[in-house]
PDB file of C-alpha atoms in Angstrom:
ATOM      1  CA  UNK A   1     123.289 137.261 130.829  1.00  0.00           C
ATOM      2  CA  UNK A   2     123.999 134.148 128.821  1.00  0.00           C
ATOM      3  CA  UNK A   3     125.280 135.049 125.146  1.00  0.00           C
ATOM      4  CA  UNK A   4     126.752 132.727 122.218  1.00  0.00           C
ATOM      5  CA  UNK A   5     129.117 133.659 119.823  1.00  0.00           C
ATOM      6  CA  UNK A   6     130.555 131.935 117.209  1.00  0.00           C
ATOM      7  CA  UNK A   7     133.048 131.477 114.747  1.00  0.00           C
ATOM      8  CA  UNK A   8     133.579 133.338 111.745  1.00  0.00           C
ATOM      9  CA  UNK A   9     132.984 133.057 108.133  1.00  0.00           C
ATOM     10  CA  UNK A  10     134.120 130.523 106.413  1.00  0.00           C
ATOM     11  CA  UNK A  11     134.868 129.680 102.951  1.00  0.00           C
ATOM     12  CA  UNK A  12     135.672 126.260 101.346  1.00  0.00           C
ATOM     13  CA  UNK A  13     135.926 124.073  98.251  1.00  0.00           C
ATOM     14  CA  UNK A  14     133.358 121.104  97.740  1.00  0.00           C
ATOM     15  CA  UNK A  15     134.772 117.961  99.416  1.00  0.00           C
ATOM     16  CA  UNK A  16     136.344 119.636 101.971  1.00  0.00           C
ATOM     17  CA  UNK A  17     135.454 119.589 106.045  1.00  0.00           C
ATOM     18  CA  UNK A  18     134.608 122.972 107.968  1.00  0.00           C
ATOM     19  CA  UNK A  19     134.069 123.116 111.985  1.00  0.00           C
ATOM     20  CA  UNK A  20     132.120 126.045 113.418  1.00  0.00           C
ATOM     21  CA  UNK A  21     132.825 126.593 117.073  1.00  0.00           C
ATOM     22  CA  UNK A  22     130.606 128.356 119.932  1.00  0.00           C
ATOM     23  CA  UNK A  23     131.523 129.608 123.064  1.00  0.00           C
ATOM     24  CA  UNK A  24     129.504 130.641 125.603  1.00  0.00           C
ATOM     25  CA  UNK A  25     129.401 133.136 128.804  1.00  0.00           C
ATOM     26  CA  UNK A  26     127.489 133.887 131.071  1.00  0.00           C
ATOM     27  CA  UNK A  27     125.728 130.312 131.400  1.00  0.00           C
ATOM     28  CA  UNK A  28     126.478 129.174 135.500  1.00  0.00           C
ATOM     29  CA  UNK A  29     124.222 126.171 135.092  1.00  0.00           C
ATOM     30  CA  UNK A  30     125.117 122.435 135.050  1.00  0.00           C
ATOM     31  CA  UNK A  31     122.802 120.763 132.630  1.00  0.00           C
ATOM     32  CA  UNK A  32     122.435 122.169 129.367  1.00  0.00           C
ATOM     33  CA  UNK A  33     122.599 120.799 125.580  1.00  0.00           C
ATOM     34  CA  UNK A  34     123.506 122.251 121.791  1.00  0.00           C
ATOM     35  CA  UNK A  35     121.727 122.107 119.159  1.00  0.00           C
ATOM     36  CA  UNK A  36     122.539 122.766 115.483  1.00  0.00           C
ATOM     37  CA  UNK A  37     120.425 124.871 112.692  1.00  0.00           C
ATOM     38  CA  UNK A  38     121.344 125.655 109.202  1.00  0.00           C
ATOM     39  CA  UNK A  39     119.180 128.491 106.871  1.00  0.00           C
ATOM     40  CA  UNK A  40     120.578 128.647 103.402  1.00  0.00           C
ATOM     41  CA  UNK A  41     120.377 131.527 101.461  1.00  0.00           C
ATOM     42  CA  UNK A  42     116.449 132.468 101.291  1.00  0.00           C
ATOM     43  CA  UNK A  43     115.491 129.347 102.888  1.00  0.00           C
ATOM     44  CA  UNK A  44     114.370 127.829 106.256  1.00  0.00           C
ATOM     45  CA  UNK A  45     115.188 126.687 109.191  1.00  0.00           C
ATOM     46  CA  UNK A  46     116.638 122.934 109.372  1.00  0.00           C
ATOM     47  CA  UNK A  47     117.578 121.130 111.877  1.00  0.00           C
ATOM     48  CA  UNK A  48     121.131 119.039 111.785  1.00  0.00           C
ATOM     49  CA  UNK A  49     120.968 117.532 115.463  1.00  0.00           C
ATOM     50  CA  UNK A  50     121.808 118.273 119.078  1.00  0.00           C
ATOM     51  CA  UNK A  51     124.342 116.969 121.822  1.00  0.00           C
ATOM     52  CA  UNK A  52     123.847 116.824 125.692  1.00  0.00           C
ATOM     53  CA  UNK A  53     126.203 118.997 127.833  1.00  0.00           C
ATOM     54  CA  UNK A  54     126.434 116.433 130.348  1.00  0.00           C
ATOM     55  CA  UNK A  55     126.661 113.263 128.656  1.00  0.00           C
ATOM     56  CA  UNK A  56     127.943 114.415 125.482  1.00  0.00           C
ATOM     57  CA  UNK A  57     125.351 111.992 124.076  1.00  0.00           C
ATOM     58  CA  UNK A  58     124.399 113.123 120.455  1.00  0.00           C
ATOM     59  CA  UNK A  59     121.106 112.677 118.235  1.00  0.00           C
ATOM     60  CA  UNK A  60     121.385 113.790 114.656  1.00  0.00           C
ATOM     61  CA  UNK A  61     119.107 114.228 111.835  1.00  0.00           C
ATOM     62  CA  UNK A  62     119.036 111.479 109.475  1.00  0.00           C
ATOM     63  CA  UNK A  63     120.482 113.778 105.818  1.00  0.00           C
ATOM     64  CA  UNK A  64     123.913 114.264 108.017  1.00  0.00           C
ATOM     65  CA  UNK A  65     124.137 111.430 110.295  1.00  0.00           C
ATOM     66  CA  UNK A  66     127.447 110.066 107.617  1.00  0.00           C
ATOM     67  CA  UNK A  67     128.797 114.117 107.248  1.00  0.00           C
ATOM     68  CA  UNK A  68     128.413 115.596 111.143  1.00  0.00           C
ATOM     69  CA  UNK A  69     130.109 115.375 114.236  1.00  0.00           C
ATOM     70  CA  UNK A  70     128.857 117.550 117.401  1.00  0.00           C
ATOM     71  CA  UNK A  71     130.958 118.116 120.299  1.00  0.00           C
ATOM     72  CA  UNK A  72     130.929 120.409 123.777  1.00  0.00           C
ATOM     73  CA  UNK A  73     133.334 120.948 126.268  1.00  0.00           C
ATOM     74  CA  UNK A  74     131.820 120.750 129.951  1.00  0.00           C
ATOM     75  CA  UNK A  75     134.827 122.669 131.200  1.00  0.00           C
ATOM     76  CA  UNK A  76     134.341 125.820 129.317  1.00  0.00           C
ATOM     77  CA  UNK A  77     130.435 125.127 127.894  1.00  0.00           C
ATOM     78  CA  UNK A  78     131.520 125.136 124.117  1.00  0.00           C
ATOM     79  CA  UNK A  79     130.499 123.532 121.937  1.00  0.00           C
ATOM     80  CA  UNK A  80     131.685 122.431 118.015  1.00  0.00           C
ATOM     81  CA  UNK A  81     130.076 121.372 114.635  1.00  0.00           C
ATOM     82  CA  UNK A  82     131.778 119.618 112.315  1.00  0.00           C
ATOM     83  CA  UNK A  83     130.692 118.767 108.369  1.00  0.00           C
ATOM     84  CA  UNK A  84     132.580 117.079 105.988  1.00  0.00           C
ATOM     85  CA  UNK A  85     132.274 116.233 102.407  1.00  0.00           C
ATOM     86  CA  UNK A  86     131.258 119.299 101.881  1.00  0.00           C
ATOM     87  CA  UNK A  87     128.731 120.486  98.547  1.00  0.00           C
ATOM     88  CA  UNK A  88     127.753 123.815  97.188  1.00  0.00           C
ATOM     89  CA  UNK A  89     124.287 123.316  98.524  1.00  0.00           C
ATOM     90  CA  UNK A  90     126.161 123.228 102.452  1.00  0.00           C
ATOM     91  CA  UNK A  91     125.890 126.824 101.568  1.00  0.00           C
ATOM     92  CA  UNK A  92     124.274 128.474 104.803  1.00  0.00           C
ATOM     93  CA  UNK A  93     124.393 129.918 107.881  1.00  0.00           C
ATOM     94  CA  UNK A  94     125.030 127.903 110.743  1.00  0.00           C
ATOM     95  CA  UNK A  95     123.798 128.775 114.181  1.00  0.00           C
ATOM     96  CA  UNK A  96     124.411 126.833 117.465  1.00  0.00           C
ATOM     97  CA  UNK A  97     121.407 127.012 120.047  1.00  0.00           C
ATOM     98  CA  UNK A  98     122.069 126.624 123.531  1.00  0.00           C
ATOM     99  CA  UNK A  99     119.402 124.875 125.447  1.00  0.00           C
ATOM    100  CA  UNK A 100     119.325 125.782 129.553  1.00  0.00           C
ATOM    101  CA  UNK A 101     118.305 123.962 132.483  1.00  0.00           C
ATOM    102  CA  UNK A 102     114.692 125.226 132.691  1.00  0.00           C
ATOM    103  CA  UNK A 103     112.436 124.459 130.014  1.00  0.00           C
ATOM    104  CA  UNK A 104     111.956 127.091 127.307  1.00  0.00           C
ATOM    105  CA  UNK A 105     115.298 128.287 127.779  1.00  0.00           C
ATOM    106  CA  UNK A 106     117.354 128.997 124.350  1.00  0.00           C
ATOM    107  CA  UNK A 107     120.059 130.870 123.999  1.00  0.00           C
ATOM    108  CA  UNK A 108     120.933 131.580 120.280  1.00  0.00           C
ATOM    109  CA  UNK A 109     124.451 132.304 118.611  1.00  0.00           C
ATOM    110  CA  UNK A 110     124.726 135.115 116.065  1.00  0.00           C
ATOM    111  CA  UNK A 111     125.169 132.708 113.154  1.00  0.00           C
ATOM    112  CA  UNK A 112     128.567 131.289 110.958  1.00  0.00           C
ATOM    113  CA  UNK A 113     128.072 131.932 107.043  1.00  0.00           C
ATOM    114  CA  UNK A 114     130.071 128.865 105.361  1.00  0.00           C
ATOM    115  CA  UNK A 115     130.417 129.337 101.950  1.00  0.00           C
ATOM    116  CA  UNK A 116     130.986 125.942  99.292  1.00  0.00           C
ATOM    117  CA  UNK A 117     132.314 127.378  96.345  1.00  0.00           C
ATOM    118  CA  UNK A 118     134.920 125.682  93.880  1.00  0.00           C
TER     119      UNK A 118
ATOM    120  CA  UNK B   1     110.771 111.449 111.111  1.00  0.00           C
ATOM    121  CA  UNK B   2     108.377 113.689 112.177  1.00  0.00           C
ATOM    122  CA  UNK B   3     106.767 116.213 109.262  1.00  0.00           C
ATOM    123  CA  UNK B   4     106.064 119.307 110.325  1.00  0.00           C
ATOM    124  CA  UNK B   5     103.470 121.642 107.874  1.00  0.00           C
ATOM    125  CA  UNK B   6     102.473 125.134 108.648  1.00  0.00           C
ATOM    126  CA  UNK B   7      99.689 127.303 106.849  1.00  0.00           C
ATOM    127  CA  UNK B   8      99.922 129.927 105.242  1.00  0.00           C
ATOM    128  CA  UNK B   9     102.750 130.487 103.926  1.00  0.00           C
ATOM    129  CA  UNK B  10     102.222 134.024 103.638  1.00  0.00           C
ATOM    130  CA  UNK B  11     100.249 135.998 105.711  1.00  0.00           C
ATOM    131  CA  UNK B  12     100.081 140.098 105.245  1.00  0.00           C
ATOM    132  CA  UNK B  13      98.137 141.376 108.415  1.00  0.00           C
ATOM    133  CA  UNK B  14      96.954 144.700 109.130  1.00  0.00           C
ATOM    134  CA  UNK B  15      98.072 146.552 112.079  1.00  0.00           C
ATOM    135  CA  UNK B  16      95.947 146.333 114.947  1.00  0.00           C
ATOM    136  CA  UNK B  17      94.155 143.452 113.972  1.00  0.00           C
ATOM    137  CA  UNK B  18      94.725 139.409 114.958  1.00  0.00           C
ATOM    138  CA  UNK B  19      96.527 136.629 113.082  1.00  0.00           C
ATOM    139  CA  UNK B  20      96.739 133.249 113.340  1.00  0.00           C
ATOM    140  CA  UNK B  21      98.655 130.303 111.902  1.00  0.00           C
ATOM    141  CA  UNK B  22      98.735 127.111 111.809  1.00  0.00           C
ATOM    142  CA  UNK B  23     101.027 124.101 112.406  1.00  0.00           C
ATOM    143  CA  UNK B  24     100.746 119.995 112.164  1.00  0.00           C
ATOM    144  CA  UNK B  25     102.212 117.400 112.711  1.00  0.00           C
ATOM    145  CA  UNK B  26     102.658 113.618 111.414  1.00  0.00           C
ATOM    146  CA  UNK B  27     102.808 112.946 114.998  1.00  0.00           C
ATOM    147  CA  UNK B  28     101.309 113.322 117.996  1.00  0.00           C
ATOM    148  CA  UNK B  29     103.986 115.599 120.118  1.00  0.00           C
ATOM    149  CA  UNK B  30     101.825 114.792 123.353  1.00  0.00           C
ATOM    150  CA  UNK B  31     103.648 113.352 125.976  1.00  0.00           C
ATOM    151  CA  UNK B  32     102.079 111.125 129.228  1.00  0.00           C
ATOM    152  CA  UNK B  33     103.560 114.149 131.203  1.00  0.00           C
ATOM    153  CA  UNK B  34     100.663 115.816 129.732  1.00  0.00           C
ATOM    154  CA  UNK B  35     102.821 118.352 127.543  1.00  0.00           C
ATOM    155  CA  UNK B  36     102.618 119.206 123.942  1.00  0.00           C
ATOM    156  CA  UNK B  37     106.276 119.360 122.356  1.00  0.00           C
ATOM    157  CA  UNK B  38     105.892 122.086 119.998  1.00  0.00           C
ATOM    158  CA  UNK B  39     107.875 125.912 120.148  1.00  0.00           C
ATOM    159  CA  UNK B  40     106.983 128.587 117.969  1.00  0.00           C
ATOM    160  CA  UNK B  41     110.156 130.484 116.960  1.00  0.00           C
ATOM    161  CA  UNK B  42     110.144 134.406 114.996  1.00  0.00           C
ATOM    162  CA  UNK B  43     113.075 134.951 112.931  1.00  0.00           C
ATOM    163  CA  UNK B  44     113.090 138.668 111.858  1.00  0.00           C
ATOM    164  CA  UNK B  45     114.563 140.045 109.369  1.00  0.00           C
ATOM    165  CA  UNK B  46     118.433 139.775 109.127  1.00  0.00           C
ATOM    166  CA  UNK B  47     118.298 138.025 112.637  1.00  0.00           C
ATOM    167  CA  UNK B  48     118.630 135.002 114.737  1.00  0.00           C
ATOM    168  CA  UNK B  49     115.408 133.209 115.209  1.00  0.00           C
ATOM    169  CA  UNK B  50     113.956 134.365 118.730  1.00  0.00           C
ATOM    170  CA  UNK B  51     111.468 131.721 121.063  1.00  0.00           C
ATOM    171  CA  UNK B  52     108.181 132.760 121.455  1.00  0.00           C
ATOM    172  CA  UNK B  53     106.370 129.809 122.564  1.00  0.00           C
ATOM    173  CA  UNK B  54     107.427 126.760 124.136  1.00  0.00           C
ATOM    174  CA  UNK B  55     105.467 123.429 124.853  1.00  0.00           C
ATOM    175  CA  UNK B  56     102.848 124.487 122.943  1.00  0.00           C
ATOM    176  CA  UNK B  57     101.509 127.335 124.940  1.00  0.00           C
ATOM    177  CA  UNK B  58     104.070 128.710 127.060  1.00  0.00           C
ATOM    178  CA  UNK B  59     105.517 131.958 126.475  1.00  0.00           C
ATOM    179  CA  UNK B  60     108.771 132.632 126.749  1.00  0.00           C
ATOM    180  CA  UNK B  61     110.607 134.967 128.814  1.00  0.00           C
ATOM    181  CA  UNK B  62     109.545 138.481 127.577  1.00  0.00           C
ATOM    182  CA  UNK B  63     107.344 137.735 124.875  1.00  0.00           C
ATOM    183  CA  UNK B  64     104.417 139.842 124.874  1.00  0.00           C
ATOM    184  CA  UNK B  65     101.151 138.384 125.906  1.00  0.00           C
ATOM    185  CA  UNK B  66      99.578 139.366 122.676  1.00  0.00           C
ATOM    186  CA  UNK B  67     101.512 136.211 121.393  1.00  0.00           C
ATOM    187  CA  UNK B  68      99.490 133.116 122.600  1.00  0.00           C
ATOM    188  CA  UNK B  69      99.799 129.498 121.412  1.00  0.00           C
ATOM    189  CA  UNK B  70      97.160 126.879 121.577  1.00  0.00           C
ATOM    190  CA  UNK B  71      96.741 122.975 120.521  1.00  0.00           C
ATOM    191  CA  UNK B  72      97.322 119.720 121.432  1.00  0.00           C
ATOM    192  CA  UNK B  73      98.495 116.400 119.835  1.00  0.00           C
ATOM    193  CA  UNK B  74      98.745 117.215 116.455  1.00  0.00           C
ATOM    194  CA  UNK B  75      97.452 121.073 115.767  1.00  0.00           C
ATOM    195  CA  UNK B  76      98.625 123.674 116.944  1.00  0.00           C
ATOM    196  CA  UNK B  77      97.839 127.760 116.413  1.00  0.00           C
ATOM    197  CA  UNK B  78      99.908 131.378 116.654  1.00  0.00           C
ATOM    198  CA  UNK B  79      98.059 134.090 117.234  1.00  0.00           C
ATOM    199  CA  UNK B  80      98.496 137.236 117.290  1.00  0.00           C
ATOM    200  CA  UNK B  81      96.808 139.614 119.181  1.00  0.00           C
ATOM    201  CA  UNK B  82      96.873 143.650 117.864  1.00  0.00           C
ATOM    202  CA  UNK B  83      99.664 143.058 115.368  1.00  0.00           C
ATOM    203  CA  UNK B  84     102.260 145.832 115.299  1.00  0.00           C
ATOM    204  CA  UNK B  85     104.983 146.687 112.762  1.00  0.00           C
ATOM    205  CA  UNK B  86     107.254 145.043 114.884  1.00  0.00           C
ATOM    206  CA  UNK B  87     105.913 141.696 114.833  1.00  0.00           C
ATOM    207  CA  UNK B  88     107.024 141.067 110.900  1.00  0.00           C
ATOM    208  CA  UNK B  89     109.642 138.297 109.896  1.00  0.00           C
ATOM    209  CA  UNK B  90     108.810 134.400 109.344  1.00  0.00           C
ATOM    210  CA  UNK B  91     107.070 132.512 112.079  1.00  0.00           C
ATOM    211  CA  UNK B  92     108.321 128.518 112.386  1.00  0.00           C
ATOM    212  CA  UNK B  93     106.917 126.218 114.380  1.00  0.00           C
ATOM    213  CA  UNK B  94     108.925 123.427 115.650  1.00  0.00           C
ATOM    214  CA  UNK B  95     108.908 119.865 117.058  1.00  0.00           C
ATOM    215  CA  UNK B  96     111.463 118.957 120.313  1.00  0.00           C
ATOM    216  CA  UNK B  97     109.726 115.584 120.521  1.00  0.00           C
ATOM    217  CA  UNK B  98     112.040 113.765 118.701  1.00  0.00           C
ATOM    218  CA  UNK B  99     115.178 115.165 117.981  1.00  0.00           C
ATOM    219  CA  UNK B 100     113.937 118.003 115.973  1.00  0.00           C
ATOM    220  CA  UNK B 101     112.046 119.561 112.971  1.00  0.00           C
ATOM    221  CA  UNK B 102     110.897 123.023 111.444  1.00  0.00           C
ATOM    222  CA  UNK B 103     108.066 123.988 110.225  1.00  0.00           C
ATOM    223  CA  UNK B 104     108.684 125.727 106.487  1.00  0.00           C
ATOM    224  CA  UNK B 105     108.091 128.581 107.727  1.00  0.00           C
ATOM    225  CA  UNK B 106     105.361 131.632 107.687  1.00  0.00           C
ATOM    226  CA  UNK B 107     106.008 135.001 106.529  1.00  0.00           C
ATOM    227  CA  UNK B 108     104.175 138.005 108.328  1.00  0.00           C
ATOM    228  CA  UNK B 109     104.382 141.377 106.664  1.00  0.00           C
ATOM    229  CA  UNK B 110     102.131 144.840 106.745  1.00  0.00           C
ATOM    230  CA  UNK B 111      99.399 145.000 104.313  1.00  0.00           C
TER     231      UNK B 111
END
């Protein structure tokens, strides 16, 4: 059975970086991809972008395109999420989605709480 | 960017009975390969979101089939068949067309 989990909590000061990292097991697959999703406190769902497994080609959402960088590791199906410049209103949980081979396939991670606080 | 809207917002539902809601987009999530790119996600309470429906109308792997989605193009539905206690949290509906986008998000509870 394919399970995420990620990083822990995390706690920095505005205009610093964070990286959230998620490993996975279980996954015996080739193709696969990450995706990113942030909720802050009381709020939605928001999407911050995704990168291919394979081709470690990356797409991400317009607000963060300057602030993001999303990596994986094909050797060990990990993947990483890092923000910089961080504001008090990066304030969320972070949770890395794991997208299989076959369609409707999604594996989610258990969520990283990264708190901006001065 | 794609917009994706959802209605209600809010939906209290009474056990046993149906529900249904609503989700658009700006866009047509249609593809030539004839499917819809739309998934309806339930994130309850205190959880990580969980797929219910992929492509528009596909259910995902052990989702009851009292969860059925519908639509094409631009509108989409959830419904609901029976509700039961279980099925409260916030529903989101969200488009894998282009990148991606949630809906803001429904919230089911017990009347």
């Amino acid at each position: 059975q394919t399970q995420l989990v990620q990083s822990g909590a995390e706690v920095r000061k505005p205009g610093a970086s964070v990286m959230v990292s998620c490993k996975t097991s279980g996954y015996t697959f080739t193709h696969y991809a990450f995706y990113w999703v942030r909720q802050a406190p009381g709020q939605g769902l928001e999407w911050m972008g995704r990168i291919s497994g394979n081709s470690g080609n990356t797409r991400y959402a317009q607000k963060f395109q300057d602030r993001v960088t999303m990596t994986t590791d094909t050797s060990t199906k990990s993947a990483s999420m890092e923000l910089r410049s961080l504001r008090s209103d990066d304030t969320a949980i972070y949770y890395c989605v794991m997208e299989g081979a076959a369609a409707g396939t999604v594996y989610w991670g258990q969520g990283t709480l990264v708190t901006v606080s001065s | 960017d794609i917009v994706v809207t959802q209605s209600p917002l809010s939906l209290p539902v009474t056990p046993g009975e149906s529900a249904s809601i609503s989700c658009r987009s700006n866009q047509s999530l249609l593809q030539s390969n004839g499917f819809n790119y739309l998934d309806w996600y339930l994130q309850k309470p205190g959880q990580s979101p969980q797929l219910l429906i992929y492509l528009g109308s596909y259910r995902a792997s052990g989702v009851p089939d009292r969860f059925s989605g519908s639509g094409s193009g631009t509108d989409f539905t959830l419904k609901i068949s029976r509700v039961e206690a279980d099925d409260v949290g916030v529903y989101y509906c969200m488009q894998v067309l282009q990148g991606g986008t949630f809906g803001p998000g429904t919230k089911v509870d017990i009347k």
